[in-house]
């Protein structure tokens, strides 16, 4: 019991640390974080929702935002009693999301303990705690993160031969959040059929029922919010596969997931993954192979992002944990070697922590938009009449409606307004991407916001071998003739 409490507390602490270090969100997270804000503050007044003015390239489901919003609402209401602002609410909802993902991970970890061993499950927990990307993404409002809440328990149920529960959770995950997860759960279902863990008729019955239920659920909820009959993930699937327009956002080499994304996620425990293959149980072999097949098949999509394969990381970490345990068992009767091995594992965990700290530090400087809006509220008197225009770069790097702290100010993210646009000059303040020299005749710069630029390696200095370069990314501008502007 004490071990379980300590472990839960450790995961909660790491989630909170990541949220505190990087409280803001990027463009990929913007729909869900704005939707959660609107669920909390606009409630059923859907016409005030952010997506009415900024729907995005493709529609997304509101179901994840609704879940997090409803779970967060009592805590958010309690915080308002202590005069906490909306900025605090953003911390709350992201911590809640992280905790929901960690609860799902706990279900998967318990299945590992039951099917493999408690030792493997404990090593899995330690490895995961010290890595950056999985813990970092657990509180990000990405569609992939919401999918994690369902796919991790689904994988746990598959390991435990609870195939019907696996089918239902998999259907809801794929139909509502990420359709491409069929590439992961599909082979697992085929393995269940081939090994007669479930009959064909039973599998078809539950697959059809769960698919219909999930489809009806998402269409009934999302059609209300979007104001039209809609299956959001179906539109996303068509956009990414049939139209193949995801490549508009950049392409990467076929093997990028294998030589870049996975090594960065696993850090120092990557070499132990193949060692675990020799000692895997029959059940876990199926899960491991299906996971690698999922990453391989997903590699055919030209547009690649690490978050697209985040579901593979717990499985690969489990393989690494199996490999470490086998080495520890092999050397346990060799006193000196055994001690050295334990020291090595501890050293690798510490190395992961150092790497995670460094990556967290880099990420902290990667959200200049959020910093800029926060800074504006600090340097401009809250009692003044203010209208602020937020440009596209700022909106993509951290600005959300949670950052709109003054109900008397007017905030705008209207696009396609350049220095020549008369409407742009109706705002008292601007948050603009550098360079801002074009505004020097009409505006004064009240603050410059720096952001991450690159990592430099200085081979001449051991003390400052790795250096983080930041450059000015955004400027906060104020109209010189501000007194002449009529705020409406």
Short mmCIF file of C-alpha atoms in Angstrom, two decimals:
data_model
loop_
_atom_site.label_atom_id
_atom_site.label_comp_id
_atom_site.label_asym_id
_atom_site.label_seq_id
_atom_site.Cartn_x
_atom_site.Cartn_y
_atom_site.Cartn_z
CA UNK A 1 0.00 0.00 0.00
CA UNK A 2 2.77 2.42 0.97
CA UNK A 3 4.66 1.59 -2.25
CA UNK A 4 1.53 2.29 -4.32
CA UNK A 5 0.99 5.66 -2.62
CA UNK A 6 4.65 6.58 -3.13
CA UNK A 7 4.48 5.60 -6.80
CA UNK A 8 1.25 7.55 -7.41
CA UNK A 9 2.73 10.55 -5.65
CA UNK A 10 5.85 10.35 -7.81
CA UNK A 11 3.87 10.33 -11.05
CA UNK A 12 1.67 13.20 -9.82
CA UNK A 13 4.74 15.23 -8.87
CA UNK A 14 6.37 14.78 -12.27
CA UNK A 15 3.14 15.75 -14.05
CA UNK A 16 2.88 18.92 -11.95
CA UNK A 17 6.53 19.76 -12.56
CA UNK A 18 6.10 19.55 -16.33
CA UNK A 19 2.99 21.74 -16.20
CA UNK A 20 4.70 24.35 -14.01
CA UNK A 21 7.83 24.42 -16.18
CA UNK A 22 5.84 24.59 -19.44
CA UNK A 23 2.37 25.93 -18.64
CA UNK A 24 1.58 27.10 -22.16
CA UNK A 25 0.53 25.15 -25.25
CA UNK A 26 1.45 24.99 -28.93
CA UNK A 27 -0.75 25.19 -32.03
CA UNK A 28 -1.36 21.41 -32.12
CA UNK A 29 -2.95 21.67 -28.68
CA UNK A 30 -4.89 24.87 -29.29
CA UNK A 31 -8.27 23.39 -30.23
CA UNK A 32 -8.60 21.28 -27.10
CA UNK A 33 -7.23 23.84 -24.65
CA UNK A 34 -9.58 26.49 -26.08
CA UNK A 35 -12.47 24.00 -25.99
CA UNK A 36 -11.79 23.20 -22.32
CA UNK A 37 -11.75 26.92 -21.55
CA UNK A 38 -15.09 27.37 -23.31
CA UNK A 39 -16.64 24.37 -21.54
CA UNK A 40 -15.62 25.90 -18.19
CA UNK A 41 -16.48 29.54 -18.87
CA UNK A 42 -18.94 29.76 -21.78
CA UNK A 43 -20.69 26.51 -20.88
CA UNK A 44 -23.71 26.00 -23.19
CA UNK A 45 -23.36 29.35 -24.93
CA UNK A 46 -21.73 27.64 -27.90
CA UNK A 47 -21.81 30.77 -30.07
CA UNK A 48 -19.09 32.23 -27.83
CA UNK A 49 -16.78 29.24 -28.31
CA UNK A 50 -13.40 29.84 -29.91
CA UNK A 51 -13.95 27.33 -32.72
CA UNK A 52 -16.80 29.44 -34.08
CA UNK A 53 -14.24 32.01 -35.22
CA UNK A 54 -11.20 29.73 -35.56
CA UNK A 55 -12.40 26.25 -36.58
CA UNK A 56 -8.95 25.00 -37.65
CA UNK A 57 -8.00 23.02 -40.72
CA UNK A 58 -10.11 20.00 -39.71
CA UNK A 59 -12.82 19.62 -37.02
CA UNK A 60 -11.91 17.88 -33.80
CA UNK A 61 -14.05 16.08 -31.25
CA UNK A 62 -15.19 17.92 -28.11
CA UNK A 63 -15.47 14.74 -26.06
CA UNK A 64 -11.97 14.89 -24.55
CA UNK A 65 -12.42 18.57 -23.68
CA UNK A 66 -15.80 17.82 -22.10
CA UNK A 67 -14.33 15.06 -19.91
CA UNK A 68 -11.45 17.20 -18.67
CA UNK A 69 -13.71 20.23 -18.27
CA UNK A 70 -16.28 18.34 -16.21
CA UNK A 71 -13.64 16.69 -13.99
CA UNK A 72 -11.87 20.03 -13.53
CA UNK A 73 -14.97 22.13 -12.87
CA UNK A 74 -15.27 21.48 -9.07
CA UNK A 75 -11.58 22.32 -8.52
CA UNK A 76 -11.86 25.31 -10.82
CA UNK A 77 -14.92 26.54 -8.91
CA UNK A 78 -13.11 26.10 -5.59
CA UNK A 79 -10.08 28.03 -6.89
CA UNK A 80 -12.32 30.93 -7.89
CA UNK A 81 -13.37 31.30 -4.26
CA UNK A 82 -9.75 32.21 -3.54
CA UNK A 83 -9.79 34.81 -6.35
CA UNK A 84 -7.61 32.67 -8.63
CA UNK A 85 -7.55 33.92 -12.21
CA UNK A 86 -8.04 32.02 -15.46
CA UNK A 87 -4.30 31.53 -15.77
CA UNK A 88 -4.51 29.27 -12.72
CA UNK A 89 -7.34 27.33 -14.36
CA UNK A 90 -5.03 26.39 -17.23
CA UNK A 91 -2.67 24.78 -14.72
CA UNK A 92 -5.58 22.92 -13.14
CA UNK A 93 -7.01 21.45 -16.35
CA UNK A 94 -3.61 20.34 -17.60
CA UNK A 95 -2.76 18.68 -14.28
CA UNK A 96 -6.14 16.93 -14.34
CA UNK A 97 -5.44 15.66 -17.86
CA UNK A 98 -2.01 14.42 -16.78
CA UNK A 99 -3.52 12.61 -13.81
CA UNK A 100 -6.13 10.91 -16.02
CA UNK A 101 -3.38 9.65 -18.32
CA UNK A 102 -1.35 8.43 -15.33
CA UNK A 103 -4.40 6.54 -14.05
CA UNK A 104 -4.64 4.85 -17.44
CA UNK A 105 -0.94 4.06 -17.34
CA UNK A 106 -1.45 2.53 -13.87
CA UNK A 107 -4.02 0.13 -15.35
CA UNK A 108 -1.54 -0.91 -18.02
CA UNK A 109 1.23 -1.26 -15.43
CA UNK A 110 -0.98 -3.47 -13.21
CA UNK A 111 -1.60 -5.72 -16.21
CA UNK A 112 2.17 -5.94 -16.73
CA UNK A 113 2.59 -6.89 -13.07
CA UNK A 114 -0.05 -9.60 -13.38
CA UNK A 115 1.07 -11.08 -16.71
CA UNK A 116 4.85 -10.60 -16.40
CA UNK A 117 5.94 -9.78 -12.86
CA UNK A 118 5.84 -7.08 -10.20
CA UNK A 119 9.58 -6.54 -10.72
CA UNK A 120 9.06 -5.74 -14.40
CA UNK A 121 6.18 -3.40 -13.50
CA UNK A 122 8.32 -1.59 -10.92
CA UNK A 123 11.20 -1.17 -13.37
CA UNK A 124 8.70 0.06 -15.97
CA UNK A 125 7.50 2.71 -13.52
CA UNK A 126 11.05 3.88 -12.72
CA UNK A 127 12.09 4.05 -16.37
CA UNK A 128 8.94 5.97 -17.36
CA UNK A 129 9.28 8.43 -14.48
CA UNK A 130 12.77 9.44 -15.57
CA UNK A 131 12.04 9.91 -19.26
CA UNK A 132 10.96 13.21 -20.76
CA UNK A 133 8.56 12.77 -23.66
CA UNK A 134 5.90 10.41 -22.30
CA UNK A 135 5.55 12.33 -19.04
CA UNK A 136 5.69 15.67 -20.88
CA UNK A 137 2.98 14.72 -23.36
CA UNK A 138 0.70 13.30 -20.67
CA UNK A 139 -0.55 16.79 -19.78
CA UNK A 140 -0.59 18.26 -23.29
CA UNK A 141 -4.07 18.82 -24.75
CA UNK A 142 -3.37 16.81 -27.90
CA UNK A 143 -5.80 14.36 -29.54
CA UNK A 144 -3.06 11.75 -29.04
CA UNK A 145 -3.04 12.40 -25.29
CA UNK A 146 -6.79 11.93 -25.04
CA UNK A 147 -6.39 8.70 -27.01
CA UNK A 148 -3.78 7.56 -24.46
CA UNK A 149 -6.44 7.62 -21.75
CA UNK A 150 -8.25 4.77 -23.52
CA UNK A 151 -5.56 2.91 -25.44
CA UNK A 152 -3.35 2.19 -22.41
CA UNK A 153 -6.13 0.38 -20.48
CA UNK A 154 -7.07 -1.37 -23.75
CA UNK A 155 -3.54 -2.75 -24.09
CA UNK A 156 -3.64 -3.80 -20.46
CA UNK A 157 -6.91 -5.66 -21.00
CA UNK A 158 -5.45 -7.40 -24.04
CA UNK A 159 -2.49 -8.62 -21.98
CA UNK A 160 -4.91 -10.02 -19.40
CA UNK A 161 -6.98 -11.79 -22.08
CA UNK A 162 -9.96 -9.51 -21.41
CA UNK A 163 -10.62 -9.30 -25.12
CA UNK A 164 -14.17 -7.94 -24.97
CA UNK A 165 -13.11 -4.95 -22.87
CA UNK A 166 -10.17 -4.51 -25.22
CA UNK A 167 -12.48 -4.37 -28.24
CA UNK A 168 -14.82 -1.80 -26.69
CA UNK A 169 -12.08 0.54 -25.52
CA UNK A 170 -10.22 0.20 -28.82
CA UNK A 171 -13.35 1.05 -30.80
CA UNK A 172 -14.02 4.20 -28.77
CA UNK A 173 -10.36 5.23 -29.04
CA UNK A 174 -10.16 4.82 -32.83
CA UNK A 175 -13.60 6.15 -33.71
CA UNK A 176 -13.51 9.20 -31.44
CA UNK A 177 -9.87 10.27 -31.07
CA UNK A 178 -7.33 8.66 -33.44
CA UNK A 179 -8.47 6.44 -36.29
CA UNK A 180 -4.91 5.35 -37.11
CA UNK A 181 -4.83 3.33 -33.90
CA UNK A 182 -6.57 0.62 -35.91
CA UNK A 183 -3.04 -0.14 -37.09
CA UNK A 184 -2.15 -1.02 -33.47
CA UNK A 185 -5.30 -2.68 -32.13
CA UNK A 186 -6.22 -4.41 -35.41
CA UNK A 187 -3.26 -6.85 -35.37
CA UNK A 188 -3.89 -7.53 -31.67
CA UNK A 189 -7.48 -8.50 -32.43
CA UNK A 190 -6.29 -10.79 -35.23
CA UNK A 191 -3.85 -12.41 -32.78
CA UNK A 192 -6.71 -12.98 -30.35
CA UNK A 193 -8.70 -14.68 -33.08
CA UNK A 194 -5.80 -16.83 -34.30
CA UNK A 195 -4.98 -17.98 -30.77
CA UNK A 196 -8.69 -18.60 -30.05
CA UNK A 197 -8.71 -16.22 -27.12
CA UNK A 198 -12.00 -15.01 -28.59
CA UNK A 199 -14.37 -16.55 -31.09
CA UNK A 200 -14.96 -15.00 -34.51
CA UNK A 201 -18.68 -14.45 -33.92
CA UNK A 202 -18.08 -12.90 -30.51
CA UNK A 203 -15.35 -10.62 -31.88
CA UNK A 204 -17.51 -9.45 -34.79
CA UNK A 205 -20.50 -8.87 -32.52
CA UNK A 206 -18.59 -6.74 -30.03
CA UNK A 207 -16.62 -4.92 -32.76
CA UNK A 208 -19.83 -3.95 -34.57
CA UNK A 209 -21.69 -2.96 -31.41
CA UNK A 210 -18.80 -0.96 -29.97
CA UNK A 211 -18.12 0.72 -33.32
CA UNK A 212 -21.76 1.75 -33.72
CA UNK A 213 -21.93 2.95 -30.09
CA UNK A 214 -18.75 5.01 -30.43
CA UNK A 215 -19.85 6.48 -33.75
CA UNK A 216 -23.29 7.38 -32.40
CA UNK A 217 -21.71 8.91 -29.30
CA UNK A 218 -19.26 11.16 -31.13
CA UNK A 219 -21.75 12.22 -33.81
CA UNK A 220 -24.46 13.07 -31.26
CA UNK A 221 -22.08 15.14 -29.09
CA UNK A 222 -19.95 16.81 -31.73
CA UNK A 223 -22.81 17.66 -34.08
CA UNK A 224 -24.21 19.86 -31.30
CA UNK A 225 -20.98 21.80 -30.86
CA UNK A 226 -20.18 22.13 -34.56
CA UNK A 227 -23.75 22.94 -35.56
CA UNK A 228 -23.91 20.28 -38.27
CA UNK A 229 -24.09 16.51 -38.63
CA UNK A 230 -20.47 15.53 -38.19
CA UNK A 231 -18.05 12.71 -37.39
CA UNK A 232 -14.85 14.69 -36.67
CA UNK A 233 -12.35 11.84 -36.72
CA UNK A 234 -13.82 10.63 -39.99
CA UNK A 235 -13.05 14.02 -41.55
CA UNK A 236 -9.51 13.91 -40.11
CA UNK A 237 -9.00 10.39 -41.50
CA UNK A 238 -10.14 11.50 -44.95
CA UNK A 239 -7.89 14.58 -44.81
CA UNK A 240 -4.78 12.63 -43.75
CA UNK A 241 -5.17 9.49 -45.86
CA UNK A 242 -7.38 10.00 -48.92
CA UNK A 243 -6.35 13.63 -49.53
CA UNK A 244 -2.90 13.07 -47.93
CA UNK A 245 -2.78 16.75 -46.99
CA UNK A 246 -0.99 16.17 -43.70
CA UNK A 247 2.24 16.39 -45.71
CA UNK A 248 1.50 20.11 -46.10
CA UNK A 249 2.87 20.44 -42.57
CA UNK A 250 6.24 18.93 -43.51
CA UNK A 251 7.69 15.52 -44.30
CA UNK A 252 10.42 13.37 -42.79
CA UNK A 253 12.34 10.24 -43.93
CA UNK A 254 10.62 6.85 -43.74
CA UNK A 255 12.72 5.52 -40.82
CA UNK A 256 12.61 8.75 -38.76
CA UNK A 257 10.53 7.20 -35.99
CA UNK A 258 13.10 4.44 -35.54
CA UNK A 259 16.33 6.43 -35.66
CA UNK A 260 15.14 9.68 -34.08
CA UNK A 261 11.78 9.66 -32.25
CA UNK A 262 12.06 6.36 -30.36
CA UNK A 263 15.70 6.87 -29.23
CA UNK A 264 14.81 10.34 -27.91
CA UNK A 265 11.84 8.93 -26.02
CA UNK A 266 13.66 5.98 -24.46
CA UNK A 267 16.93 7.84 -23.83
CA UNK A 268 19.53 5.66 -22.06
CA UNK A 269 17.34 2.56 -21.81
CA UNK A 270 17.03 2.04 -25.56
CA UNK A 271 19.77 -0.68 -25.66
CA UNK A 272 17.77 -2.85 -23.24
CA UNK A 273 14.74 -3.12 -25.53
CA UNK A 274 16.18 -5.92 -27.74
CA UNK A 275 17.49 -7.72 -24.64
CA UNK A 276 13.93 -8.08 -23.39
CA UNK A 277 12.85 -9.96 -26.52
CA UNK A 278 14.58 -13.17 -25.39
CA UNK A 279 12.55 -13.40 -22.19
CA UNK A 280 9.12 -12.14 -23.18
CA UNK A 281 5.98 -14.06 -22.34
CA UNK A 282 3.86 -15.28 -25.24
CA UNK A 283 1.24 -12.59 -24.60
CA UNK A 284 3.73 -9.77 -24.52
CA UNK A 285 5.51 -10.94 -27.69
CA UNK A 286 2.25 -10.30 -29.56
CA UNK A 287 1.90 -6.83 -28.08
CA UNK A 288 5.55 -5.97 -28.76
CA UNK A 289 5.48 -7.13 -32.39
CA UNK A 290 2.15 -5.37 -33.02
CA UNK A 291 3.60 -2.16 -31.60
CA UNK A 292 6.63 -2.29 -33.89
CA UNK A 293 4.32 -3.09 -36.82
CA UNK A 294 2.19 -0.05 -35.92
CA UNK A 295 5.23 2.25 -36.00
CA UNK A 296 6.42 0.68 -39.27
CA UNK A 297 3.04 1.05 -40.99
CA UNK A 298 2.62 4.59 -39.69
CA UNK A 299 6.00 5.45 -41.17
CA UNK A 300 4.43 5.34 -44.65
CA UNK A 301 2.67 8.62 -43.83
CA UNK A 302 5.14 11.34 -44.98
CA UNK A 303 4.21 13.80 -42.21
CA UNK A 304 5.71 12.58 -38.95
CA UNK A 305 5.58 13.82 -35.38
CA UNK A 306 6.76 12.13 -32.21
CA UNK A 307 3.32 12.41 -30.64
CA UNK A 308 1.84 10.16 -33.35
CA UNK A 309 3.61 7.11 -31.89
CA UNK A 310 3.53 8.03 -28.19
CA UNK A 311 1.40 4.92 -27.51
CA UNK A 312 4.40 2.73 -28.38
CA UNK A 313 6.61 4.10 -25.62
CA UNK A 314 5.09 2.21 -22.62
CA UNK A 315 5.35 -1.06 -24.57
CA UNK A 316 8.98 -0.44 -25.54
CA UNK A 317 9.75 0.59 -21.95
CA UNK A 318 8.22 -2.69 -20.79
CA UNK A 319 10.59 -4.59 -23.08
CA UNK A 320 13.51 -2.58 -21.67
CA UNK A 321 12.37 -3.42 -18.13
CA UNK A 322 12.29 -7.14 -19.02
CA UNK A 323 15.83 -6.88 -20.41
CA UNK A 324 17.15 -5.14 -17.29
CA UNK A 325 15.50 -7.68 -15.00
CA UNK A 326 17.06 -10.60 -16.89
CA UNK A 327 20.51 -9.10 -16.49
CA UNK A 328 19.93 -8.46 -12.78
CA UNK A 329 18.75 -12.05 -12.28
CA UNK A 330 21.74 -13.41 -14.18
CA UNK A 331 24.31 -11.54 -12.04
CA UNK A 332 22.56 -11.80 -8.64
CA UNK A 333 24.83 -14.62 -7.43
CA UNK A 334 27.94 -12.75 -8.48
CA UNK A 335 28.31 -10.27 -5.62
CA UNK A 336 30.70 -7.78 -7.17
CA UNK A 337 29.15 -7.89 -10.64
CA UNK A 338 25.68 -7.68 -9.11
CA UNK A 339 26.53 -4.52 -7.19
CA UNK A 340 28.10 -2.97 -10.27
CA UNK A 341 24.99 -3.78 -12.30
CA UNK A 342 22.71 -2.12 -9.75
CA UNK A 343 24.99 0.91 -9.75
CA UNK A 344 24.86 1.01 -13.55
CA UNK A 345 21.04 0.91 -13.60
CA UNK A 346 20.93 3.66 -10.98
CA UNK A 347 23.40 5.65 -13.10
CA UNK A 348 21.25 5.23 -16.19
CA UNK A 349 18.17 6.41 -14.29
CA UNK A 350 20.12 9.43 -13.07
CA UNK A 351 21.34 10.06 -16.63
CA UNK A 352 17.73 10.02 -17.82
CA UNK A 353 16.83 12.55 -15.12
CA UNK A 354 19.65 14.86 -16.24
CA UNK A 355 18.55 14.56 -19.89
CA UNK A 356 14.93 15.20 -18.89
CA UNK A 357 15.96 18.28 -16.93
CA UNK A 358 17.82 19.62 -19.95
CA UNK A 359 14.90 18.95 -22.33
CA UNK A 360 12.51 20.59 -19.87
CA UNK A 361 14.73 23.66 -19.76
CA UNK A 362 14.75 23.87 -23.55
CA UNK A 363 10.97 23.43 -23.72
CA UNK A 364 10.47 26.17 -21.14
CA UNK A 365 11.80 28.68 -23.68
CA UNK A 366 9.64 27.40 -26.52
CA UNK A 367 6.36 29.22 -25.77
CA UNK A 368 7.01 32.95 -26.36
CA UNK A 369 3.37 33.69 -27.18
CA UNK A 370 2.15 32.62 -23.76
CA UNK A 371 4.95 34.57 -22.08
CA UNK A 372 4.14 37.66 -24.15
CA UNK A 373 0.46 37.78 -23.18
CA UNK A 374 1.34 37.25 -19.53
CA UNK A 375 3.95 40.00 -19.75
CA UNK A 376 1.46 42.40 -21.29
CA UNK A 377 -0.79 42.09 -18.24
CA UNK A 378 2.19 42.85 -16.02
CA UNK A 379 3.45 45.97 -17.79
CA UNK A 380 0.14 47.61 -18.72
CA UNK A 381 -2.15 48.96 -16.02
CA UNK A 382 -5.16 46.70 -15.65
CA UNK A 383 -7.49 49.68 -15.22
CA UNK A 384 -6.68 51.13 -18.63
CA UNK A 385 -8.85 50.67 -21.69
CA UNK A 386 -6.90 48.19 -23.77
CA UNK A 387 -7.46 46.38 -27.05
CA UNK A 388 -4.73 43.97 -28.08
CA UNK A 389 -4.15 42.21 -31.37
CA UNK A 390 -2.32 38.86 -31.22
CA UNK A 391 -0.55 37.78 -34.37
CA UNK A 392 -0.45 34.26 -35.77
CA UNK A 393 2.98 33.31 -34.37
CA UNK A 394 1.99 34.37 -30.85
CA UNK A 395 -1.29 32.46 -31.13
CA UNK A 396 0.62 29.33 -32.16
CA UNK A 397 3.16 29.51 -29.33
CA UNK A 398 1.17 29.75 -26.15
CA UNK A 399 -1.68 32.27 -26.34
CA UNK A 400 -4.99 30.80 -25.19
CA UNK A 401 -8.23 32.23 -23.82
CA UNK A 402 -7.04 31.16 -20.38
CA UNK A 403 -4.49 33.97 -20.73
CA UNK A 404 -7.16 36.63 -21.29
CA UNK A 405 -7.11 37.81 -17.69
CA UNK A 406 -8.90 41.15 -17.94
CA UNK A 407 -12.59 41.01 -18.80
CA UNK A 408 -12.54 44.72 -19.70
CA UNK A 409 -9.84 44.34 -22.34
CA UNK A 410 -10.55 43.39 -25.94
CA UNK A 411 -8.45 40.54 -27.36
CA UNK A 412 -8.32 39.73 -31.07
CA UNK A 413 -6.60 37.01 -33.09
CA UNK A 414 -8.00 38.19 -36.41
CA UNK A 415 -5.73 36.96 -39.18
CA UNK A 416 -4.21 38.63 -42.25
CA UNK A 417 -3.72 42.06 -40.66
CA UNK A 418 -0.38 43.56 -41.70
CA UNK A 419 1.23 46.91 -41.03
CA UNK A 420 -0.80 48.48 -43.85
CA UNK A 421 -4.16 47.32 -42.49
CA UNK A 422 -6.15 50.27 -41.08
CA UNK A 423 -7.93 47.93 -38.68
CA UNK A 424 -4.64 46.97 -37.05
CA UNK A 425 -4.17 50.57 -35.97
CA UNK A 426 -7.44 50.56 -34.03
CA UNK A 427 -5.74 48.46 -31.35
CA UNK A 428 -3.91 50.09 -28.46
CA UNK A 429 -1.43 47.20 -28.19
CA UNK A 430 0.05 44.61 -30.52
CA UNK A 431 1.86 41.31 -29.94
CA UNK A 432 3.90 40.87 -33.11
CA UNK A 433 6.57 38.54 -34.40
CA UNK A 434 9.99 40.12 -34.87
CA UNK A 435 11.26 42.14 -36.62
CA UNK A 436 8.91 44.96 -35.63
CA UNK A 437 10.75 47.88 -37.20
CA UNK A 438 7.85 48.50 -39.59
CA UNK A 439 5.83 49.77 -36.62
CA UNK A 440 8.49 52.12 -35.25
CA UNK A 441 6.77 55.27 -36.54
CA UNK A 442 3.44 54.50 -34.90
CA UNK A 443 4.27 52.28 -31.92
CA UNK A 444 6.60 52.15 -28.97
CA UNK A 445 8.18 48.88 -27.92
CA UNK A 446 7.35 48.17 -24.29
CA UNK A 447 8.92 44.72 -24.05
CA UNK A 448 10.77 42.11 -26.10
CA UNK A 449 10.09 38.40 -25.59
CA UNK A 450 12.82 35.87 -26.22
CA UNK A 451 12.39 32.25 -27.22
CA UNK A 452 14.42 29.14 -27.99
CA UNK A 453 16.62 29.42 -31.07
CA UNK A 454 19.10 26.54 -31.08
CA UNK A 455 21.46 24.37 -29.05
CA UNK A 456 25.16 25.17 -29.36
CA UNK A 457 28.01 22.81 -28.54
CA UNK A 458 31.19 24.53 -27.34
CA UNK A 459 34.00 21.98 -27.47
CA UNK A 460 36.42 24.47 -25.89
CA UNK A 461 34.58 24.55 -22.57
CA UNK A 462 33.69 21.57 -20.39
CA UNK A 463 31.68 23.73 -18.02
CA UNK A 464 29.51 25.30 -20.75
CA UNK A 465 29.72 22.48 -23.27
CA UNK A 466 26.00 22.71 -24.09
CA UNK A 467 24.55 26.18 -24.50
CA UNK A 468 20.97 27.25 -25.14
CA UNK A 469 20.63 30.19 -27.50
CA UNK A 470 17.54 32.37 -27.22
CA UNK A 471 16.64 35.21 -29.55
CA UNK A 472 13.96 37.89 -29.58
CA UNK A 473 10.82 36.30 -31.00
CA UNK A 474 8.01 38.73 -30.17
CA UNK A 475 7.59 42.38 -29.32
CA UNK A 476 4.91 44.07 -27.25
CA UNK A 477 3.95 47.32 -28.96
CA UNK A 478 1.90 50.27 -27.76
CA UNK A 479 0.41 52.98 -29.96
CA UNK A 480 2.18 56.32 -29.51
CA UNK A 481 -1.11 58.18 -29.94
CA UNK A 482 -2.98 55.77 -27.67
CA UNK A 483 -5.08 58.54 -26.16
CA UNK A 484 -6.73 59.16 -29.55
CA UNK A 485 -7.92 55.58 -29.97
CA UNK A 486 -11.57 54.99 -29.18
CA UNK A 487 -11.92 51.63 -27.44
CA UNK A 488 -15.18 49.86 -28.21
#
